[in-house]
């Protein structure tokens, strides 16, 4: 269905009618950078985002045909001042191992670097511990290179000091690019939801498989270059099909969600936790020894077995099997080889009786 956008100045031709969800699904999300480039489509994004608001916001803006039914796209109640204000400054990571992260510049001074004490921590080859800093002043935002080894670039030009303009792209290290932009409150919410839709699993809220695989490649390169430890833990809920067959798929969804919440509360901020597929999950964890990785995984295994999951008055017990592969002990060339090694160990854990952990032997 085609709808005219005549009430939005700047659009004179019809465009396809999409709901927010279908709009996300139609996008080619192979590159998050192209997704983030949508920040230039302010009025179009407001139009699409309006469909996310419920009737409690009142004031229907327009009507469209959708699946042969009449539906309303509603605008939220916004003050005139809020409509005109694009005063929220953000740095959005559009390329690199931290792709998808959205950082609001709500402090006067923000340090970017790979050190744990940086305000925005970025893991990438060529990024210094304290690489650059962003200073928010009364009417401008200034970025300053902190004598980094490889320099800080804006739109391809190296600089020592630079006043950021809306849409500027900062490059730090070999692959990390951050886009600077201002947002009003609608654009801010929409941008977050778009990024979440691209990076997160819809049911559990964990990262999705695509993000996991992209991040794994970057993490491996960093670990090899800096001779750091890296581990991948593959986890599979035991006899999950029986849960669905016995209690139903809604119960299965609750099990997946509760398990994901438990793991999420147990990992570090720098760990990457994703739903790999079905009832299978994966973790990337760095800078800890093989022995500590095993103890960490075993703690998760025990916590899973102690989870209290109830559905329609029935208690659903679960256990989880895990396979672990590590760098530098296991091959990661190509990165899929490290996944295969962990998957082989997961298979051994399943074959060995489930509810156990198997790690590659060295």
XYZ file of C-alpha atoms in Angstrom:
362
model
C 0.000 0.000 0.000
C 1.342 3.453 -0.929
C 0.683 6.460 1.252
C 1.328 10.132 0.455
C 3.456 12.095 2.870
C 2.172 15.490 1.857
C 1.717 16.595 5.464
C 5.444 16.156 5.984
C 7.295 18.859 4.073
C 10.204 17.563 2.065
C 8.420 14.394 0.879
C 6.417 14.869 -2.313
C 6.277 11.297 -3.606
C 4.625 8.216 -2.099
C 6.668 5.593 -0.285
C 5.785 1.979 0.643
C 3.691 1.604 3.791
C 5.607 -0.279 6.468
C 5.022 -0.772 10.132
C 8.080 -0.253 12.358
C 8.735 -3.992 12.662
C 8.388 -4.651 8.947
C 10.587 -1.658 8.220
C 13.339 -3.189 10.336
C 12.930 -6.594 8.692
C 13.100 -5.109 5.188
C 16.423 -3.392 5.887
C 19.652 -5.047 4.843
C 21.284 -5.279 8.264
C 24.499 -6.795 6.967
C 26.234 -3.535 7.822
C 25.200 -1.591 10.889
C 26.841 1.483 9.436
C 24.169 1.734 6.750
C 21.495 1.343 9.412
C 22.945 4.175 11.458
C 23.022 6.385 8.385
C 19.258 6.598 8.805
C 19.859 9.328 11.329
C 19.633 11.754 8.454
C 16.016 10.831 7.733
C 14.545 12.777 10.609
C 10.988 13.328 9.376
C 10.662 9.844 7.886
C 11.859 8.259 11.127
C 9.358 10.297 13.127
C 6.624 9.128 10.780
C 7.511 5.463 11.211
C 8.182 5.759 14.916
C 4.776 7.314 15.512
C 3.250 3.888 14.999
C 4.919 2.668 18.200
C 2.775 4.837 20.439
C -0.445 3.597 21.945
C -3.820 5.258 21.991
C -3.160 6.807 25.392
C -1.091 9.480 23.641
C -4.224 10.524 21.702
C -4.360 12.900 18.700
C -4.387 10.664 15.624
C -2.118 12.122 12.971
C -3.146 10.137 9.926
C -4.982 6.999 8.781
C -3.729 4.285 6.449
C -4.917 1.028 4.972
C -3.130 -1.976 6.432
C -4.044 -5.543 5.521
C -7.423 -4.242 4.309
C -8.136 -2.730 7.708
C -8.133 0.865 8.840
C -5.456 1.640 11.423
C -4.257 4.773 13.157
C -0.696 6.013 13.439
C -0.558 8.205 16.518
C 1.755 10.966 17.573
C 2.784 11.309 21.239
C 2.006 14.407 23.205
C 5.022 16.655 22.800
C 5.506 20.270 23.806
C 6.382 22.817 21.137
C 9.778 23.268 22.762
C 10.495 19.533 22.588
C 9.468 19.388 18.942
C 12.155 21.876 17.979
C 14.909 20.668 20.328
C 17.615 18.395 18.955
C 19.845 18.897 21.961
C 20.858 15.346 22.878
C 24.449 14.753 21.736
C 25.436 11.152 21.008
C 28.340 9.065 19.759
C 27.104 5.930 18.002
C 29.550 3.138 17.144
C 28.789 2.274 13.518
C 31.828 0.058 12.808
C 34.235 -2.013 14.874
C 33.949 -4.529 17.692
C 31.623 -2.275 19.707
C 29.247 -1.685 16.798
C 25.743 -0.678 17.866
C 26.697 0.968 21.148
C 25.032 4.348 21.659
C 26.703 6.739 24.096
C 24.984 9.886 25.300
C 27.395 12.749 25.939
C 25.780 13.923 29.144
C 29.019 14.741 30.995
C 31.286 17.704 30.425
C 34.266 15.443 29.793
C 34.238 11.944 28.236
C 37.385 9.830 27.759
C 37.500 7.276 24.909
C 40.038 4.441 24.919
C 40.664 0.783 25.659
C 41.493 1.260 29.351
C 38.971 -0.039 31.875
C 38.749 3.435 33.397
C 37.714 5.082 30.103
C 34.190 6.503 30.038
C 33.663 4.850 26.645
C 35.737 1.688 26.398
C 36.568 0.589 22.851
C 38.378 -2.643 22.031
C 40.188 -2.484 18.709
C 43.680 -2.714 17.260
C 45.402 0.648 17.323
C 43.325 2.254 20.072
C 45.387 3.695 22.944
C 44.485 3.264 26.595
C 43.327 6.886 26.726
C 42.895 7.730 23.060
C 40.881 10.970 22.940
C 38.452 13.008 24.981
C 35.224 14.811 24.196
C 34.415 18.061 25.946
C 30.829 19.349 25.991
C 30.792 23.125 26.209
C 28.003 25.688 26.183
C 27.391 25.800 22.428
C 29.777 23.252 20.969
C 31.284 19.800 21.423
C 35.069 19.572 21.143
C 37.129 16.388 20.640
C 40.834 16.316 21.464
C 43.390 13.621 20.655
C 45.360 12.567 23.761
C 48.678 11.973 22.000
C 47.446 8.566 20.836
C 49.916 6.407 18.956
C 47.806 6.060 15.810
C 45.892 9.330 15.930
C 42.228 10.307 15.852
C 40.527 11.069 12.544
C 37.375 12.995 11.656
C 35.887 12.372 8.221
C 39.253 10.971 7.127
C 41.409 13.855 8.402
C 43.785 13.500 11.348
C 43.512 16.236 13.979
C 44.608 17.280 17.450
C 41.517 19.403 18.228
C 38.225 19.484 16.373
C 34.782 21.000 16.916
C 32.241 18.277 16.105
C 29.431 18.926 13.669
C 26.241 16.882 13.381
C 27.029 13.833 11.242
C 30.822 13.851 11.742
C 32.476 10.420 11.789
C 35.373 9.750 14.158
C 37.800 6.907 13.479
C 39.898 5.395 16.250
C 42.135 2.404 15.617
C 41.855 0.221 12.559
C 38.107 -0.381 12.353
C 36.223 1.623 14.993
C 34.082 4.465 13.650
C 31.730 6.570 15.760
C 29.113 8.905 14.357
C 28.415 12.141 16.206
C 24.838 13.334 16.031
C 22.193 15.339 17.820
C 18.752 13.867 18.497
C 15.442 15.093 19.784
C 13.499 12.836 22.132
C 11.679 10.995 19.309
C 14.840 10.392 17.311
C 16.650 9.267 20.458
C 14.038 6.618 21.216
C 13.746 5.508 17.617
C 17.513 5.175 17.181
C 17.765 3.024 20.292
C 14.958 0.756 19.146
C 16.442 0.396 15.663
C 19.828 -0.566 17.075
C 18.276 -2.955 19.579
C 16.265 -4.602 16.796
C 19.411 -5.112 14.740
C 21.612 -6.414 17.551
C 19.335 -8.189 20.011
C 17.331 -11.395 20.115
C 13.666 -10.498 20.311
C 12.733 -13.070 22.969
C 15.621 -13.105 25.428
C 17.137 -9.656 24.953
C 20.614 -11.146 24.493
C 22.762 -10.310 21.497
C 21.822 -12.197 18.346
C 23.956 -14.619 16.356
C 24.922 -12.095 13.688
C 26.306 -9.670 16.254
C 28.068 -12.525 18.068
C 29.888 -13.672 14.919
C 30.899 -10.127 13.973
C 32.163 -9.458 17.478
C 34.031 -12.779 17.659
C 36.179 -11.879 14.656
C 37.196 -8.577 16.248
C 37.842 -10.170 19.643
C 40.063 -12.855 18.109
C 42.161 -10.285 16.235
C 42.599 -8.267 19.424
C 43.530 -11.319 21.514
C 46.090 -12.558 18.975
C 47.674 -9.128 18.546
C 47.983 -8.482 22.286
C 48.701 -12.103 23.245
C 45.664 -12.104 25.491
C 43.458 -14.992 26.600
C 40.083 -15.475 24.941
C 37.464 -18.168 25.462
C 34.199 -19.133 23.818
C 31.591 -21.059 25.802
C 28.779 -22.772 23.910
C 25.777 -23.742 26.066
C 22.803 -25.926 25.221
C 19.776 -26.496 27.457
C 19.391 -30.238 27.994
C 16.277 -31.984 26.651
C 14.650 -28.688 25.796
C 12.361 -30.314 23.244
C 10.829 -32.289 26.121
C 9.999 -28.999 27.880
C 8.102 -27.795 24.807
C 6.353 -31.136 24.336
C 5.355 -31.415 27.999
C 4.510 -27.848 28.993
C 4.051 -26.064 25.660
C 6.009 -23.473 23.720
C 5.052 -20.592 25.999
C 6.659 -22.479 28.849
C 9.702 -23.060 26.646
C 9.932 -19.336 25.982
C 9.832 -18.635 29.699
C 12.644 -21.136 30.302
C 14.814 -19.476 27.646
C 14.104 -16.020 29.059
C 14.808 -16.975 32.683
C 18.020 -18.772 31.745
C 19.201 -15.762 29.730
C 18.440 -13.419 32.635
C 20.395 -15.612 35.010
C 23.459 -15.647 32.762
C 23.202 -11.929 32.064
C 23.352 -11.174 35.791
C 26.411 -13.399 36.231
C 28.729 -12.186 33.473
C 31.002 -9.146 33.348
C 30.199 -6.018 31.352
C 32.937 -6.810 28.858
C 31.692 -10.359 28.188
C 29.540 -10.948 25.101
C 26.456 -13.109 25.645
C 24.268 -14.149 22.723
C 21.508 -16.518 21.739
C 23.230 -18.638 19.121
C 20.146 -20.468 17.943
C 17.120 -22.222 19.433
C 18.062 -23.317 22.942
C 21.776 -22.727 22.329
C 23.632 -19.734 23.796
C 27.234 -18.533 23.614
C 29.622 -16.378 25.620
C 32.861 -14.653 24.593
C 35.034 -13.887 27.602
C 38.513 -12.385 27.547
C 41.577 -11.970 29.748
C 40.989 -14.903 32.105
C 42.884 -18.181 32.359
C 41.600 -21.552 31.179
C 41.123 -22.673 34.767
C 39.106 -19.580 35.590
C 36.993 -19.996 32.450
C 36.129 -23.521 33.541
C 35.210 -22.390 37.077
C 33.095 -19.581 35.654
C 31.256 -21.989 33.348
C 30.717 -24.470 36.153
C 29.204 -21.755 38.332
C 26.743 -20.967 35.535
C 25.948 -24.674 35.190
C 25.177 -24.979 38.896
C 23.081 -21.800 38.934
C 21.044 -23.116 35.999
C 20.279 -26.359 37.822
C 19.072 -24.348 40.840
C 16.787 -22.035 38.858
C 13.167 -21.966 39.959
C 11.011 -21.721 36.838
C 7.262 -22.058 37.276
C 4.597 -22.119 34.587
C 0.891 -22.674 35.195
C 1.663 -24.024 38.659
C 4.268 -26.514 37.447
C 7.961 -26.263 38.325
C 10.207 -26.833 35.320
C 13.732 -28.057 36.167
C 16.554 -27.428 33.695
C 20.187 -28.361 33.230
C 22.734 -27.132 30.709
C 25.696 -28.692 28.916
C 28.707 -26.634 27.822
C 31.663 -26.834 25.467
C 34.695 -24.545 25.792
C 37.516 -23.592 23.410
C 40.258 -21.057 24.162
C 42.918 -18.861 22.617
C 45.871 -19.215 22.350
C 45.528 -22.974 22.922
C 43.001 -23.644 20.121
C 43.131 -22.569 16.501
C 41.049 -19.563 15.527
C 42.035 -19.381 11.883
C 39.480 -18.905 10.514
C 37.317 -17.720 13.473
C 34.751 -20.419 12.686
C 37.346 -23.002 13.710
C 37.177 -21.800 17.318
C 33.395 -22.203 17.236
C 33.766 -25.710 15.794
C 36.172 -26.660 18.581
C 33.723 -25.468 21.232
C 30.845 -27.183 19.430
C 32.768 -30.476 19.369
C 33.258 -30.172 23.124
C 29.548 -29.444 23.587
C 28.750 -32.616 21.672
C 31.063 -34.569 23.983
C 29.282 -33.093 27.018
C 25.927 -34.198 25.611
C 27.192 -37.658 24.760
C 28.792 -37.971 28.195
C 25.479 -37.643 30.018
C 24.532 -33.921 29.860
C 24.650 -31.352 32.677
C 28.414 -31.186 32.352
C 31.274 -29.174 30.854
C 33.924 -30.343 28.413
C 36.920 -28.173 27.521
C 39.487 -28.743 24.792
C 42.507 -30.576 26.217
C 46.046 -29.201 25.934
